[in-house]
Amino acid sequence: MIEARGLTFGFPREVEVLRDVHLAVADEVVALTGPSGSGKSTLLLCLAGILVPSSGTVTVAGHSFEGLDLEGRSRVRREHLGLVFQFSELIAELTLAQNVALPLELLGASSREASRRAIALMEELGIAELSSRYPAQVSGGQAQRAAVARGLVHEPAVILADEPTGALDSTTGAVVLDLLLGAARRRGAAVVMATHDRALAASADRIVDLGSLSMPVHGASEASATR
Ligand SMILES: Nc1ncnc2c1ncn2[C@@H]1O[C@H](COP(=O)(O)OP(=O)(O)OP(=O)(O)O)[C@@H](O)[C@H]1O
């Protein structure tokens, strides 16, 4: 459902962070691991079409980012990807339900339909009773559950998650990760999740270790340790 072929990327005046990386993820959970600076976030940003690689292609649910302008890449991202970050990055002025409904409204759903689907998913994730609260009025774990709901509400083919529980204590983090992976698996969505936490990586179907490749440039191919 998401495939990177020959992906090479370097920030200006930096050595290449990614070189000739290949990654293909179907309906499975892949954990991207590796030490700090090994390029996990950079790879996720390339997979999301936010960073544009100097060479190589990314295809999401059959749609390539290649040759698309900013708006074209945003459209592919809105329609086919769900993003979940370390800090929930909810919009402070919107209630949790409004935050969760937003991706559907951006795709043209009526506010009534978007709200109905947002609340149904919030029920699944155990936060429906918080739907009219603002992000500042809930705990970090509750906010992160809302961020998970926002990432899933439009039923994307692929969820990209960057340290999705990194800001939470380990118990809360484990609960949130279970909810994220459970909801994604029930929908048959692919998940690519960056984490440096081995315990969290063990929940994945497959581990791709960027750090096992030669530093500072990462060589080709799907790396290493699989379960
Ligand atoms: N905006 C940027 N401009 C220049 N260099 C950057 C930028 N963002 C990241 N880098 C560099 O790219 C490399 C990879 O960073 P990246 O954030 O992808 O690593 P990571 O594996 O996600 O690290 P962490 O586990 O600490 O989040 C690092 O050397 C970093 O310094």
PDB file of C-alpha atoms and ligand atoms in Angstrom:
ATOM      1  CA  MET A   1       0.000   0.000   0.000  1.00  0.00           C
ATOM      2  CA  ILE A   2       3.008   2.250   0.384  1.00  0.00           C
ATOM      3  CA  GLU A   3       6.235   1.769  -1.472  1.00  0.00           C
ATOM      4  CA  ALA A   4       9.494   3.712  -1.581  1.00  0.00           C
ATOM      5  CA  ARG A   5      11.948   2.855  -4.335  1.00  0.00           C
ATOM      6  CA  GLY A   6      15.514   4.112  -4.494  1.00  0.00           C
ATOM      7  CA  LEU A   7      14.799   6.952  -2.091  1.00  0.00           C
ATOM      8  CA  THR A   8      17.700   9.361  -1.602  1.00  0.00           C
ATOM      9  CA  PHE A   9      17.422  12.515   0.479  1.00  0.00           C
ATOM     10  CA  GLY A  10      19.820  14.993   2.061  1.00  0.00           C
ATOM     11  CA  PHE A  11      19.134  18.294   3.785  1.00  0.00           C
ATOM     12  CA  PRO A  12      21.003  21.293   2.304  1.00  0.00           C
ATOM     13  CA  ARG A  13      24.665  21.291   3.381  1.00  0.00           C
ATOM     14  CA  GLU A  14      24.175  17.905   5.138  1.00  0.00           C
ATOM     15  CA  VAL A  15      25.427  14.496   4.135  1.00  0.00           C
ATOM     16  CA  GLU A  16      22.721  12.342   2.644  1.00  0.00           C
ATOM     17  CA  VAL A  17      20.387  11.091   5.350  1.00  0.00           C
ATOM     18  CA  LEU A  18      18.797   8.445   3.146  1.00  0.00           C
ATOM     19  CA  ARG A  19      20.425   6.778   0.161  1.00  0.00           C
ATOM     20  CA  ASP A  20      18.711   4.350  -2.160  1.00  0.00           C
ATOM     21  CA  VAL A  21      16.197   3.166   0.411  1.00  0.00           C
ATOM     22  CA  HIS A  22      13.599   0.621  -0.636  1.00  0.00           C
ATOM     23  CA  LEU A  23      10.593  -0.100   1.526  1.00  0.00           C
ATOM     24  CA  ALA A  24       7.304  -1.783   0.663  1.00  0.00           C
ATOM     25  CA  VAL A  25       4.555  -2.069   3.255  1.00  0.00           C
ATOM     26  CA  ALA A  26       1.270  -3.879   2.678  1.00  0.00           C
ATOM     27  CA  ASP A  27      -1.471  -4.385   5.257  1.00  0.00           C
ATOM     28  CA  GLU A  28       0.956  -4.797   8.136  1.00  0.00           C
ATOM     29  CA  VAL A  29       2.612  -2.843  10.921  1.00  0.00           C
ATOM     30  CA  VAL A  30       6.243  -1.925  10.287  1.00  0.00           C
ATOM     31  CA  ALA A  31       8.385  -0.373  13.015  1.00  0.00           C
ATOM     32  CA  LEU A  32      11.218   1.863  11.815  1.00  0.00           C
ATOM     33  CA  THR A  33      13.992   1.724  14.372  1.00  0.00           C
ATOM     34  CA  GLY A  34      17.520   3.094  14.631  1.00  0.00           C
ATOM     35  CA  PRO A  35      19.474   5.520  16.780  1.00  0.00           C
ATOM     36  CA  SER A  36      18.767   9.212  17.025  1.00  0.00           C
ATOM     37  CA  GLY A  37      19.675  10.901  13.752  1.00  0.00           C
ATOM     38  CA  SER A  38      19.480   7.722  11.669  1.00  0.00           C
ATOM     39  CA  GLY A  39      16.730   9.205   9.505  1.00  0.00           C
ATOM     40  CA  LYS A  40      13.477   7.730  10.816  1.00  0.00           C
ATOM     41  CA  SER A  41      11.572  11.029  10.815  1.00  0.00           C
ATOM     42  CA  THR A  42      13.118  12.048   7.498  1.00  0.00           C
ATOM     43  CA  LEU A  43      11.944   8.804   5.899  1.00  0.00           C
ATOM     44  CA  LEU A  44       8.411   9.284   7.264  1.00  0.00           C
ATOM     45  CA  LEU A  45       8.345  12.856   5.901  1.00  0.00           C
ATOM     46  CA  CYS A  46       9.410  11.552   2.477  1.00  0.00           C
ATOM     47  CA  LEU A  47       6.741   8.828   2.657  1.00  0.00           C
ATOM     48  CA  ALA A  48       4.194  11.552   3.487  1.00  0.00           C
ATOM     49  CA  GLY A  49       5.198  13.659   0.473  1.00  0.00           C
ATOM     50  CA  ILE A  50       6.200  16.500   2.802  1.00  0.00           C
ATOM     51  CA  LEU A  51       9.899  16.242   1.937  1.00  0.00           C
ATOM     52  CA  VAL A  52      10.739  15.674  -1.723  1.00  0.00           C
ATOM     53  CA  PRO A  53      13.588  13.187  -2.306  1.00  0.00           C
ATOM     54  CA  SER A  54      16.448  14.080  -4.640  1.00  0.00           C
ATOM     55  CA  SER A  55      15.840  10.752  -6.365  1.00  0.00           C
ATOM     56  CA  GLY A  56      13.523   7.815  -5.998  1.00  0.00           C
ATOM     57  CA  THR A  57       9.762   7.495  -5.833  1.00  0.00           C
ATOM     58  CA  VAL A  58       7.044   7.048  -3.238  1.00  0.00           C
ATOM     59  CA  THR A  59       3.735   5.464  -4.196  1.00  0.00           C
ATOM     60  CA  VAL A  60       0.764   5.459  -1.818  1.00  0.00           C
ATOM     61  CA  ALA A  61      -2.239   3.282  -2.631  1.00  0.00           C
ATOM     62  CA  GLY A  62      -1.219   3.383  -6.292  1.00  0.00           C
ATOM     63  CA  HIS A  63      -0.646   7.151  -6.390  1.00  0.00           C
ATOM     64  CA  SER A  64       2.895   8.386  -6.972  1.00  0.00           C
ATOM     65  CA  PHE A  65       4.083  11.714  -5.578  1.00  0.00           C
ATOM     66  CA  GLU A  66       6.489  12.016  -8.480  1.00  0.00           C
ATOM     67  CA  GLY A  67       5.976  15.161 -10.536  1.00  0.00           C
ATOM     68  CA  LEU A  68       3.169  16.464  -8.308  1.00  0.00           C
ATOM     69  CA  ASP A  69       3.234  20.030  -6.992  1.00  0.00           C
ATOM     70  CA  LEU A  70       2.573  20.967  -3.374  1.00  0.00           C
ATOM     71  CA  GLU A  71      -1.210  20.863  -3.830  1.00  0.00           C
ATOM     72  CA  GLY A  72      -1.064  17.515  -5.640  1.00  0.00           C
ATOM     73  CA  ARG A  73       1.032  15.977  -2.892  1.00  0.00           C
ATOM     74  CA  SER A  74      -1.312  17.400  -0.236  1.00  0.00           C
ATOM     75  CA  ARG A  75      -4.281  15.845  -1.999  1.00  0.00           C
ATOM     76  CA  VAL A  76      -2.698  12.368  -2.034  1.00  0.00           C
ATOM     77  CA  ARG A  77      -1.785  12.848   1.628  1.00  0.00           C
ATOM     78  CA  ARG A  78      -5.302  13.991   2.626  1.00  0.00           C
ATOM     79  CA  GLU A  79      -6.999  11.118   0.805  1.00  0.00           C
ATOM     80  CA  HIS A  80      -4.755   8.155   1.500  1.00  0.00           C
ATOM     81  CA  LEU A  81      -2.579   8.863   4.532  1.00  0.00           C
ATOM     82  CA  GLY A  82      -3.215   9.316   8.233  1.00  0.00           C
ATOM     83  CA  LEU A  83      -0.482  11.023  10.245  1.00  0.00           C
ATOM     84  CA  VAL A  84       0.090  10.654  13.988  1.00  0.00           C
ATOM     85  CA  PHE A  85       2.921  12.580  15.639  1.00  0.00           C
ATOM     86  CA  GLN A  86       4.650  12.434  19.008  1.00  0.00           C
ATOM     87  CA  PHE A  87       2.840  15.494  20.331  1.00  0.00           C
ATOM     88  CA  SER A  88      -0.803  15.297  19.391  1.00  0.00           C
ATOM     89  CA  GLU A  89      -0.702  18.645  17.549  1.00  0.00           C
ATOM     90  CA  LEU A  90      -4.440  19.098  17.947  1.00  0.00           C
ATOM     91  CA  ILE A  91      -5.825  22.519  17.069  1.00  0.00           C
ATOM     92  CA  ALA A  92      -6.295  24.326  20.394  1.00  0.00           C
ATOM     93  CA  GLU A  93      -9.356  26.313  19.281  1.00  0.00           C
ATOM     94  CA  LEU A  94     -11.316  23.212  18.225  1.00  0.00           C
ATOM     95  CA  THR A  95     -12.955  20.620  20.480  1.00  0.00           C
ATOM     96  CA  LEU A  96     -11.633  17.060  20.337  1.00  0.00           C
ATOM     97  CA  ALA A  97     -14.591  16.026  18.159  1.00  0.00           C
ATOM     98  CA  GLN A  98     -13.993  18.956  15.795  1.00  0.00           C
ATOM     99  CA  ASN A  99     -10.307  18.047  15.581  1.00  0.00           C
ATOM    100  CA  VAL A 100     -11.132  14.426  14.779  1.00  0.00           C
ATOM    101  CA  ALA A 101     -13.775  15.408  12.204  1.00  0.00           C
ATOM    102  CA  LEU A 102     -11.472  17.834  10.378  1.00  0.00           C
ATOM    103  CA  PRO A 103      -9.857  15.382   7.898  1.00  0.00           C
ATOM    104  CA  LEU A 104     -13.329  14.303   6.747  1.00  0.00           C
ATOM    105  CA  GLU A 105     -14.501  17.888   6.307  1.00  0.00           C
ATOM    106  CA  LEU A 106     -11.365  18.646   4.273  1.00  0.00           C
ATOM    107  CA  LEU A 107     -12.356  15.755   2.025  1.00  0.00           C
ATOM    108  CA  GLY A 108     -15.814  17.264   1.518  1.00  0.00           C
ATOM    109  CA  ALA A 109     -17.975  15.411   4.063  1.00  0.00           C
ATOM    110  CA  SER A 110     -20.845  17.398   5.574  1.00  0.00           C
ATOM    111  CA  SER A 111     -20.157  18.556   9.110  1.00  0.00           C
ATOM    112  CA  ARG A 112     -23.011  16.349  10.345  1.00  0.00           C
ATOM    113  CA  GLU A 113     -21.575  13.213   8.719  1.00  0.00           C
ATOM    114  CA  ALA A 114     -18.028  14.103   9.772  1.00  0.00           C
ATOM    115  CA  SER A 115     -19.160  14.619  13.336  1.00  0.00           C
ATOM    116  CA  ARG A 116     -21.075  11.314  13.375  1.00  0.00           C
ATOM    117  CA  ARG A 117     -18.054   9.366  12.176  1.00  0.00           C
ATOM    118  CA  ALA A 118     -15.705  11.228  14.505  1.00  0.00           C
ATOM    119  CA  ILE A 119     -17.828  10.413  17.557  1.00  0.00           C
ATOM    120  CA  ALA A 120     -18.176   6.739  16.521  1.00  0.00           C
ATOM    121  CA  LEU A 121     -14.400   6.399  16.303  1.00  0.00           C
ATOM    122  CA  MET A 122     -13.916   8.271  19.569  1.00  0.00           C
ATOM    123  CA  GLU A 123     -16.248   5.725  21.168  1.00  0.00           C
ATOM    124  CA  GLU A 124     -14.056   2.911  19.817  1.00  0.00           C
ATOM    125  CA  LEU A 125     -11.023   4.625  21.360  1.00  0.00           C
ATOM    126  CA  GLY A 126     -12.734   5.312  24.694  1.00  0.00           C
ATOM    127  CA  ILE A 127     -12.837   9.106  24.537  1.00  0.00           C
ATOM    128  CA  ALA A 128     -16.376   9.829  23.320  1.00  0.00           C
ATOM    129  CA  GLU A 129     -17.303  11.451  26.624  1.00  0.00           C
ATOM    130  CA  LEU A 130     -14.551  14.030  26.056  1.00  0.00           C
ATOM    131  CA  SER A 131     -15.800  15.031  22.624  1.00  0.00           C
ATOM    132  CA  SER A 132     -16.759  18.587  23.552  1.00  0.00           C
ATOM    133  CA  ARG A 133     -13.614  19.333  25.546  1.00  0.00           C
ATOM    134  CA  TYR A 134     -10.751  21.391  24.164  1.00  0.00           C
ATOM    135  CA  PRO A 135      -7.226  19.917  23.936  1.00  0.00           C
ATOM    136  CA  ALA A 136      -6.040  21.938  26.946  1.00  0.00           C
ATOM    137  CA  GLN A 137      -8.784  20.326  29.058  1.00  0.00           C
ATOM    138  CA  VAL A 138      -7.671  16.691  28.639  1.00  0.00           C
ATOM    139  CA  SER A 139      -4.656  14.590  29.642  1.00  0.00           C
ATOM    140  CA  GLY A 140      -1.741  13.860  27.329  1.00  0.00           C
ATOM    141  CA  GLY A 141      -2.940  10.278  26.838  1.00  0.00           C
ATOM    142  CA  GLN A 142      -6.472  11.424  26.031  1.00  0.00           C
ATOM    143  CA  ALA A 143      -5.171  14.040  23.586  1.00  0.00           C
ATOM    144  CA  GLN A 144      -3.028  11.400  21.914  1.00  0.00           C
ATOM    145  CA  ARG A 145      -6.064   9.096  21.550  1.00  0.00           C
ATOM    146  CA  ALA A 146      -7.812  11.984  19.799  1.00  0.00           C
ATOM    147  CA  ALA A 147      -4.761  12.383  17.556  1.00  0.00           C
ATOM    148  CA  VAL A 148      -4.993   8.661  16.728  1.00  0.00           C
ATOM    149  CA  ALA A 149      -8.693   9.102  15.910  1.00  0.00           C
ATOM    150  CA  ARG A 150      -7.888  12.080  13.677  1.00  0.00           C
ATOM    151  CA  GLY A 151      -5.299   9.967  11.857  1.00  0.00           C
ATOM    152  CA  LEU A 152      -7.788   7.146  11.232  1.00  0.00           C
ATOM    153  CA  VAL A 153     -11.144   8.843  10.768  1.00  0.00           C
ATOM    154  CA  HIS A 154     -10.986   9.088   6.960  1.00  0.00           C
ATOM    155  CA  GLU A 155     -10.001   5.389   6.720  1.00  0.00           C
ATOM    156  CA  PRO A 156      -6.611   6.002   5.083  1.00  0.00           C
ATOM    157  CA  ALA A 157      -4.791   3.140   3.392  1.00  0.00           C
ATOM    158  CA  VAL A 158      -1.637   3.954   5.336  1.00  0.00           C
ATOM    159  CA  ILE A 159      -0.921   5.437   8.765  1.00  0.00           C
ATOM    160  CA  LEU A 160       2.449   7.104   9.312  1.00  0.00           C
ATOM    161  CA  ALA A 161       3.292   7.522  12.991  1.00  0.00           C
ATOM    162  CA  ASP A 162       6.378   9.277  14.373  1.00  0.00           C
ATOM    163  CA  GLU A 163       7.068   8.230  17.975  1.00  0.00           C
ATOM    164  CA  PRO A 164       3.279   8.155  18.512  1.00  0.00           C
ATOM    165  CA  THR A 165       3.590   7.467  22.226  1.00  0.00           C
ATOM    166  CA  GLY A 166       6.928   9.210  22.812  1.00  0.00           C
ATOM    167  CA  ALA A 167       5.434  11.941  24.973  1.00  0.00           C
ATOM    168  CA  LEU A 168       3.512   9.538  27.247  1.00  0.00           C
ATOM    169  CA  ASP A 169       4.524   7.440  30.258  1.00  0.00           C
ATOM    170  CA  SER A 170       5.101   3.797  29.391  1.00  0.00           C
ATOM    171  CA  THR A 171       1.765   2.485  30.720  1.00  0.00           C
ATOM    172  CA  THR A 172      -0.309   5.133  28.953  1.00  0.00           C
ATOM    173  CA  GLY A 173       1.864   4.762  25.864  1.00  0.00           C
ATOM    174  CA  ALA A 174       1.216   1.026  25.713  1.00  0.00           C
ATOM    175  CA  VAL A 175      -2.551   1.587  25.915  1.00  0.00           C
ATOM    176  CA  VAL A 176      -2.485   4.230  23.175  1.00  0.00           C
ATOM    177  CA  LEU A 177      -0.313   2.044  20.939  1.00  0.00           C
ATOM    178  CA  ASP A 178      -2.675  -0.919  21.397  1.00  0.00           C
ATOM    179  CA  LEU A 179      -5.598   1.310  20.416  1.00  0.00           C
ATOM    180  CA  LEU A 180      -3.744   2.662  17.384  1.00  0.00           C
ATOM    181  CA  LEU A 181      -2.596  -0.724  16.104  1.00  0.00           C
ATOM    182  CA  GLY A 182      -5.916  -2.436  16.927  1.00  0.00           C
ATOM    183  CA  ALA A 183      -7.960   0.185  15.080  1.00  0.00           C
ATOM    184  CA  ALA A 184      -5.542   0.152  12.113  1.00  0.00           C
ATOM    185  CA  ARG A 185      -5.543  -3.653  11.853  1.00  0.00           C
ATOM    186  CA  ARG A 186      -9.347  -3.835  12.024  1.00  0.00           C
ATOM    187  CA  ARG A 187      -9.446  -1.482   9.025  1.00  0.00           C
ATOM    188  CA  GLY A 188      -6.712  -3.314   7.115  1.00  0.00           C
ATOM    189  CA  ALA A 189      -4.548  -0.182   7.079  1.00  0.00           C
ATOM    190  CA  ALA A 190      -0.778  -0.338   6.754  1.00  0.00           C
ATOM    191  CA  VAL A 191       1.180   1.311   9.578  1.00  0.00           C
ATOM    192  CA  VAL A 192       4.734   2.648   9.386  1.00  0.00           C
ATOM    193  CA  MET A 193       5.807   3.738  12.854  1.00  0.00           C
ATOM    194  CA  ALA A 194       9.115   5.297  13.887  1.00  0.00           C
ATOM    195  CA  THR A 195      10.194   4.385  17.383  1.00  0.00           C
ATOM    196  CA  HIS A 196      13.407   3.962  19.332  1.00  0.00           C
ATOM    197  CA  ASP A 197      11.543   1.938  21.965  1.00  0.00           C
ATOM    198  CA  ARG A 198      12.271  -1.774  21.514  1.00  0.00           C
ATOM    199  CA  ALA A 199       9.183  -2.803  23.488  1.00  0.00           C
ATOM    200  CA  LEU A 200       6.952  -0.792  21.187  1.00  0.00           C
ATOM    201  CA  ALA A 201       8.765  -2.070  18.100  1.00  0.00           C
ATOM    202  CA  ALA A 202       8.006  -5.614  19.267  1.00  0.00           C
ATOM    203  CA  SER A 203       4.289  -4.925  18.670  1.00  0.00           C
ATOM    204  CA  ALA A 204       4.998  -4.562  14.956  1.00  0.00           C
ATOM    205  CA  ASP A 205       4.731  -7.346  12.389  1.00  0.00           C
ATOM    206  CA  ARG A 206       8.134  -6.365  10.996  1.00  0.00           C
ATOM    207  CA  ILE A 207      11.059  -4.213  12.084  1.00  0.00           C
ATOM    208  CA  VAL A 208      13.142  -2.182   9.628  1.00  0.00           C
ATOM    209  CA  ASP A 209      16.308  -0.953  11.330  1.00  0.00           C
ATOM    210  CA  LEU A 210      17.806   2.138   9.698  1.00  0.00           C
ATOM    211  CA  GLY A 211      20.674   2.079  12.186  1.00  0.00           C
ATOM    212  CA  SER A 212      21.964  -1.280  10.991  1.00  0.00           C
ATOM    213  CA  LEU A 213      22.918   0.288   7.692  1.00  0.00           C
ATOM    214  CA  SER A 214      26.258   1.993   7.256  1.00  0.00           C
ATOM    215  CA  MET A 215      26.441   5.471   8.738  1.00  0.00           C
ATOM    216  CA  PRO A 216      26.180   8.273   7.921  1.00  0.00           C
ATOM    217  CA  VAL A 217      24.704   7.216   4.622  1.00  0.00           C
ATOM    218  CA  HIS A 218      22.134   4.463   4.514  1.00  0.00           C
ATOM    219  CA  GLY A 219      22.585   1.800   1.883  1.00  0.00           C
ATOM    220  CA  ALA A 220      19.967   0.212  -0.224  1.00  0.00           C
ATOM    221  CA  SER A 221      17.295  -2.227   0.632  1.00  0.00           C
ATOM    222  CA  GLU A 222      15.007  -3.122   3.363  1.00  0.00           C
ATOM    223  CA  ALA A 223      17.019  -3.574   6.436  1.00  0.00           C
ATOM    224  CA  SER A 224      17.382  -6.306   8.853  1.00  0.00           C
ATOM    225  CA  ALA A 225      15.611  -7.724  11.792  1.00  0.00           C
ATOM    226  CA  THR A 226      12.204  -9.125  11.093  1.00  0.00           C
ATOM    227  CA  ARG A 227       9.970 -11.078  13.354  1.00  0.00           C
TER     228      ARG A 227
HETATM  229  N1  LIG B   1      15.394  20.373   9.023  1.00  0.00           N
HETATM  230  C1  LIG B   1      16.616  19.834   9.010  1.00  0.00           C
HETATM  231  N2  LIG B   1      17.664  20.502   8.474  1.00  0.00           N
HETATM  232  C2  LIG B   1      18.909  19.954   8.422  1.00  0.00           C
HETATM  233  N3  LIG B   1      19.189  18.719   8.909  1.00  0.00           N
HETATM  234  C3  LIG B   1      18.195  18.015   9.474  1.00  0.00           C
HETATM  235  C4  LIG B   1      16.856  18.532   9.553  1.00  0.00           C
HETATM  236  N4  LIG B   1      16.067  17.590  10.161  1.00  0.00           N
HETATM  237  C5  LIG B   1      16.889  16.557  10.448  1.00  0.00           C
HETATM  238  N5  LIG B   1      18.140  16.795  10.036  1.00  0.00           N
HETATM  239  C6  LIG B   1      19.291  15.884  10.143  1.00  0.00           C
HETATM  240  O1  LIG B   1      18.978  14.698   9.433  1.00  0.00           O
HETATM  241  C7  LIG B   1      19.435  13.542  10.149  1.00  0.00           C
HETATM  242  C8  LIG B   1      18.288  12.587  10.387  1.00  0.00           C
HETATM  243  O2  LIG B   1      17.351  13.197  11.257  1.00  0.00           O
HETATM  244  P1  LIG B   1      15.975  12.478  11.646  1.00  0.00           P
HETATM  245  O3  LIG B   1      15.187  13.453  12.473  1.00  0.00           O
HETATM  246  O4  LIG B   1      15.335  11.935  10.437  1.00  0.00           O
HETATM  247  O5  LIG B   1      16.490  11.274  12.547  1.00  0.00           O
HETATM  248  P2  LIG B   1      15.661  10.310  13.530  1.00  0.00           P
HETATM  249  O6  LIG B   1      16.183   8.937  13.302  1.00  0.00           O
HETATM  250  O7  LIG B   1      14.187  10.522  13.355  1.00  0.00           O
HETATM  251  O8  LIG B   1      16.129  10.849  14.949  1.00  0.00           O
HETATM  252  P3  LIG B   1      15.338  10.871  16.374  1.00  0.00           P
HETATM  253  O9  LIG B   1      15.242   9.437  16.830  1.00  0.00           O
HETATM  254  O10 LIG B   1      16.282  11.673  17.251  1.00  0.00           O
HETATM  255  O11 LIG B   1      14.036  11.539  16.162  1.00  0.00           O
HETATM  256  C9  LIG B   1      20.102  14.068  11.409  1.00  0.00           C
HETATM  257  O12 LIG B   1      21.500  14.128  11.182  1.00  0.00           O
HETATM  258  C10 LIG B   1      19.531  15.456  11.563  1.00  0.00           C
HETATM  259  O13 LIG B   1      20.462  16.312  12.202  1.00  0.00           O
END
